[in-house]
mmCIF file of C-alpha atoms and ligand atoms in Angstrom:
data_model
loop_
_atom_site.group_PDB
_atom_site.id
_atom_site.type_symbol
_atom_site.label_atom_id
_atom_site.label_comp_id
_atom_site.label_asym_id
_atom_site.label_seq_id
_atom_site.Cartn_x
_atom_site.Cartn_y
_atom_site.Cartn_z
ATOM 1 C CA MET E 1 0.000 0.000 0.000
ATOM 2 C CA ASP E 2 1.247 3.504 -0.825
ATOM 3 C CA ILE E 3 2.283 5.844 1.965
ATOM 4 C CA ARG E 4 1.108 9.435 1.492
ATOM 5 C CA ALA E 5 2.125 11.905 4.170
ATOM 6 C CA ASN E 6 3.061 15.518 4.724
ATOM 7 C CA HIS E 7 5.988 16.797 6.770
ATOM 8 C CA LEU E 8 6.159 20.566 7.465
ATOM 9 C CA GLY E 9 4.467 21.309 4.145
ATOM 10 C CA ILE E 10 6.468 18.799 2.104
ATOM 11 C CA PRO E 11 4.608 15.840 0.582
ATOM 12 C CA LEU E 12 6.334 12.550 1.377
ATOM 13 C CA ASP E 13 4.954 9.804 -0.850
ATOM 14 C CA ILE E 14 6.261 6.238 -1.171
ATOM 15 C CA SER E 15 4.781 4.078 -3.902
ATOM 16 C CA GLU E 16 3.722 0.518 -3.148
ATOM 17 C CA LEU E 17 6.113 -0.435 -5.985
ATOM 18 C CA ASP E 18 9.043 0.894 -3.957
ATOM 19 C CA GLY E 19 9.489 -2.134 -1.714
ATOM 20 C CA GLU E 20 12.946 -1.127 -0.494
ATOM 21 C CA ASN E 21 11.857 2.252 0.833
ATOM 22 C CA LEU E 22 8.620 0.870 2.284
ATOM 23 C CA SER E 23 10.647 -1.663 4.275
ATOM 24 C CA TYR E 24 13.201 0.947 5.297
ATOM 25 C CA PHE E 25 10.599 3.409 6.599
ATOM 26 C CA ARG E 26 8.500 0.632 8.191
ATOM 27 C CA HIS E 27 11.495 -0.155 10.396
ATOM 28 C CA CYS E 28 11.957 3.560 11.116
ATOM 29 C CA ALA E 29 8.265 3.822 12.086
ATOM 30 C CA ALA E 30 9.010 1.219 14.762
ATOM 31 C CA HIS E 31 11.965 3.430 15.808
ATOM 32 C CA ALA E 32 14.397 0.714 14.762
ATOM 33 C CA PHE E 33 17.121 1.506 12.239
ATOM 34 C CA HIS E 34 17.704 -1.259 9.694
ATOM 35 C CA LEU E 35 19.731 -1.318 6.484
ATOM 36 C CA GLN E 36 20.182 -3.900 3.746
ATOM 37 C CA ALA E 37 23.162 -6.253 4.025
ATOM 38 C CA CYS E 38 24.237 -7.898 0.773
ATOM 39 C CA ALA E 39 23.847 -11.698 0.830
ATOM 40 C CA ALA E 40 26.851 -12.129 -1.483
ATOM 41 C CA CYS E 41 29.542 -9.717 -0.234
ATOM 42 C CA HIS E 42 27.947 -8.933 3.168
ATOM 43 C CA LEU E 43 28.464 -5.175 2.902
ATOM 44 C CA ILE E 44 25.702 -2.986 4.333
ATOM 45 C CA ARG E 45 24.405 -0.216 2.083
ATOM 46 C CA TYR E 46 22.595 3.127 2.290
ATOM 47 C CA PRO E 47 20.288 4.388 0.869
ATOM 48 C CA PRO E 48 17.954 1.422 0.209
ATOM 49 C CA THR E 49 18.402 0.019 -3.303
ATOM 50 C CA THR E 50 17.446 -3.037 -5.352
ATOM 51 C CA ALA E 51 21.033 -4.225 -5.863
ATOM 52 C CA CYS E 52 24.386 -4.054 -4.121
ATOM 53 C CA PRO E 53 26.437 -1.045 -5.336
ATOM 54 C CA TRP E 54 29.666 -3.056 -4.973
ATOM 55 C CA CYS E 55 28.893 -6.529 -6.357
ATOM 56 C CA ALA E 56 25.460 -6.016 -8.032
ATOM 57 C CA SER E 57 23.823 -8.921 -6.196
ATOM 58 C CA ALA E 58 20.058 -8.461 -5.790
ATOM 59 C CA ASP E 59 19.926 -10.640 -2.660
ATOM 60 C CA ALA E 60 19.934 -8.789 0.642
ATOM 61 C CA ARG E 61 18.491 -9.007 4.118
ATOM 62 C CA TRP E 62 17.529 -6.276 6.568
ATOM 63 C CA VAL E 63 19.839 -6.055 9.570
ATOM 64 C CA PRO E 64 19.639 -3.824 12.655
ATOM 65 C CA VAL E 65 22.283 -1.071 12.583
ATOM 66 C CA GLU E 66 23.316 1.069 15.544
ATOM 67 C CA GLY E 67 22.264 4.688 15.048
ATOM 68 C CA ARG E 68 25.515 6.249 16.202
ATOM 69 C CA GLY E 69 28.167 8.170 14.332
ATOM 70 C CA THR E 70 30.163 11.330 13.679
ATOM 71 C CA VAL E 71 29.177 14.392 11.667
ATOM 72 C CA HIS E 72 31.087 14.168 8.376
ATOM 73 C CA SER E 73 29.676 17.403 6.953
ATOM 74 C CA TYR E 74 26.726 19.737 7.357
ATOM 75 C CA THR E 75 24.668 22.516 5.827
ATOM 76 C CA GLU E 76 23.241 25.299 7.973
ATOM 77 C CA VAL E 77 19.998 26.521 6.396
ATOM 78 C CA HIS E 78 18.987 30.145 6.976
ATOM 79 C CA HIS E 79 16.405 30.540 4.192
ATOM 80 C CA ALA E 80 13.372 28.334 4.804
ATOM 81 C CA ILE E 81 12.309 26.162 1.877
ATOM 82 C CA GLN E 82 8.705 26.069 3.136
ATOM 83 C CA PRO E 83 6.781 28.506 5.376
ATOM 84 C CA ALA E 84 6.572 25.859 8.105
ATOM 85 C CA PHE E 85 10.375 25.744 8.331
ATOM 86 C CA ARG E 86 10.639 29.499 9.011
ATOM 87 C CA ALA E 87 10.091 29.092 12.737
ATOM 88 C CA HIS E 88 13.006 26.649 12.883
ATOM 89 C CA THR E 89 15.757 28.576 11.029
ATOM 90 C CA PRO E 90 18.640 28.243 11.217
ATOM 91 C CA TYR E 91 18.470 24.461 11.063
ATOM 92 C CA LEU E 92 21.082 21.857 10.194
ATOM 93 C CA VAL E 93 21.164 19.124 7.574
ATOM 94 C CA LEU E 94 23.780 16.600 8.710
ATOM 95 C CA LEU E 95 25.745 13.989 6.812
ATOM 96 C CA VAL E 96 26.665 11.463 9.507
ATOM 97 C CA GLU E 97 29.255 8.719 9.099
ATOM 98 C CA LEU E 98 28.079 5.656 11.004
ATOM 99 C CA ASP E 99 30.363 3.771 13.382
ATOM 100 C CA THR E 100 29.092 0.615 11.682
ATOM 101 C CA GLN E 101 31.242 -0.472 8.733
ATOM 102 C CA LYS E 102 33.445 2.632 9.110
ATOM 103 C CA GLY E 103 36.229 2.680 6.509
ATOM 104 C CA GLN E 104 34.767 -0.189 4.442
ATOM 105 C CA PRO E 105 35.033 -1.065 1.641
ATOM 106 C CA THR E 106 37.210 2.070 1.428
ATOM 107 C CA ALA E 107 37.560 5.171 3.629
ATOM 108 C CA ASP E 108 35.573 7.151 1.044
ATOM 109 C CA GLU E 109 32.663 4.703 0.844
ATOM 110 C CA ALA E 110 31.608 4.551 4.483
ATOM 111 C CA LEU E 111 27.905 4.527 5.440
ATOM 112 C CA ARG E 112 26.824 8.179 5.591
ATOM 113 C CA VAL E 113 23.237 8.884 6.568
ATOM 114 C CA VAL E 114 21.501 12.222 5.991
ATOM 115 C CA GLY E 115 19.169 13.749 8.570
ATOM 116 C CA ASN E 116 18.338 16.977 10.369
ATOM 117 C CA LEU E 117 19.725 17.952 13.748
ATOM 118 C CA THR E 118 16.848 17.626 16.199
ATOM 119 C CA THR E 119 16.205 17.594 19.919
ATOM 120 C CA ALA E 120 16.107 14.208 21.644
ATOM 121 C CA HIS E 121 12.375 14.254 20.828
ATOM 122 C CA GLY E 122 12.837 14.581 17.061
ATOM 123 C CA VAL E 123 11.913 18.290 16.759
ATOM 124 C CA LEU E 124 14.212 20.541 14.672
ATOM 125 C CA ALA E 125 16.928 21.810 17.012
ATOM 126 C CA PRO E 126 16.808 25.325 18.544
ATOM 127 C CA PRO E 127 19.524 27.879 17.563
ATOM 128 C CA GLU E 128 21.634 27.337 20.699
ATOM 129 C CA MET E 129 21.873 23.623 19.877
ATOM 130 C CA VAL E 130 22.615 24.332 16.192
ATOM 131 C CA ARG E 131 25.628 26.461 17.233
ATOM 132 C CA GLU E 132 27.113 23.543 19.195
ATOM 133 C CA VAL E 133 27.279 21.132 16.268
ATOM 134 C CA GLY E 134 29.815 20.877 13.447
ATOM 135 C CA ILE E 135 32.159 18.438 11.775
ATOM 136 C CA ASP E 136 33.257 15.681 14.204
ATOM 137 C CA THR E 137 30.326 16.111 16.626
ATOM 138 C CA ARG E 138 29.194 12.740 17.978
ATOM 139 C CA VAL E 139 25.490 12.138 17.354
ATOM 140 C CA ARG E 140 22.887 9.455 17.898
ATOM 141 C CA MET E 141 19.776 8.663 15.910
ATOM 142 C CA VAL E 142 16.255 9.642 16.955
ATOM 143 C CA PHE E 143 13.030 9.414 14.950
ATOM 144 C CA THR E 144 10.431 11.983 13.914
ATOM 145 C CA ASP E 145 6.996 10.376 13.532
ATOM 146 C CA VAL E 146 5.248 11.626 10.392
ATOM 147 C CA ALA E 147 2.400 9.181 9.651
ATOM 148 C CA PRO E 148 1.465 5.554 10.244
ATOM 149 C CA GLY E 149 4.254 3.478 8.688
ATOM 150 C CA LEU E 150 6.529 6.498 8.272
ATOM 151 C CA ALA E 151 9.081 8.074 10.592
ATOM 152 C CA LEU E 152 12.184 10.025 9.613
ATOM 153 C CA PRO E 153 15.591 9.062 11.002
ATOM 154 C CA GLN E 154 17.153 12.200 12.483
ATOM 155 C CA TRP E 155 20.197 13.073 14.569
ATOM 156 C CA THR E 156 20.684 14.566 18.005
ATOM 157 C CA ILE E 157 23.796 15.300 20.083
ATOM 158 C CA ASP E 158 25.170 12.192 21.805
ATOM 159 C CA GLU E 159 25.232 13.417 25.418
ATOM 160 C CA THR E 160 27.515 10.531 26.437
ATOM 161 C CA ALA E 161 30.244 11.828 24.087
ATOM 162 C CA ARG E 162 30.395 15.424 25.348
ATOM 163 C CA GLY E 163 33.622 16.982 26.591
ATOM 164 C CA SER E 164 35.824 16.401 23.564
ATOM 165 C CA ALA E 165 37.324 19.218 21.497
ATOM 166 C CA PRO E 166 34.852 21.688 19.927
ATOM 167 C CA PRO E 167 33.745 20.651 16.436
ATOM 168 C CA TRP E 168 34.918 22.379 13.272
ATOM 169 C CA ARG E 169 32.363 24.908 12.004
ATOM 170 C CA TYR E 170 32.299 27.212 9.019
ATOM 171 C CA PRO E 171 33.562 30.681 9.988
ATOM 172 C CA GLN E 172 30.673 32.778 11.293
ATOM 173 C CA GLU E 173 30.226 36.443 10.604
HETATM 174 ZN ZN1 LIG B 201 27.408 -7.127 -2.488
#
């Protein structure tokens, strides 16, 4: 069955023909992060796809993956793309390198998962939290519920990893 939802003014539709994404977001809706592991070469992949990007095998199984990692890069958004985002600017889009499968199959092909920076409750982070986060910040996954069968994987600061050096951030005016 199709999923048709709306998140802060953005339509989020998943066709019933898109089995990979339906499975992916069904796990997220249960607040459990799963990715496909190739049955042939055993590498885990992201985003969900019909075939392994390394060996082209179509056989895969869903495996639980720990939602923990390090910010690899980020974008700080100051111009809202939808009116509903205006109240949340500036907000961060994070590219997070997972601890799982780090450096495999090469250092440049690690698992990197996109999400917003949110509070621990999955709401877009307030400005004081945005200012704390940059490259190398340790984060953990949380979920934003959108509709039945659909939740978005997001990122929040990993409180257990605080106290290390400040992260790298783009120079501020
Ligand atoms: Zn493979």
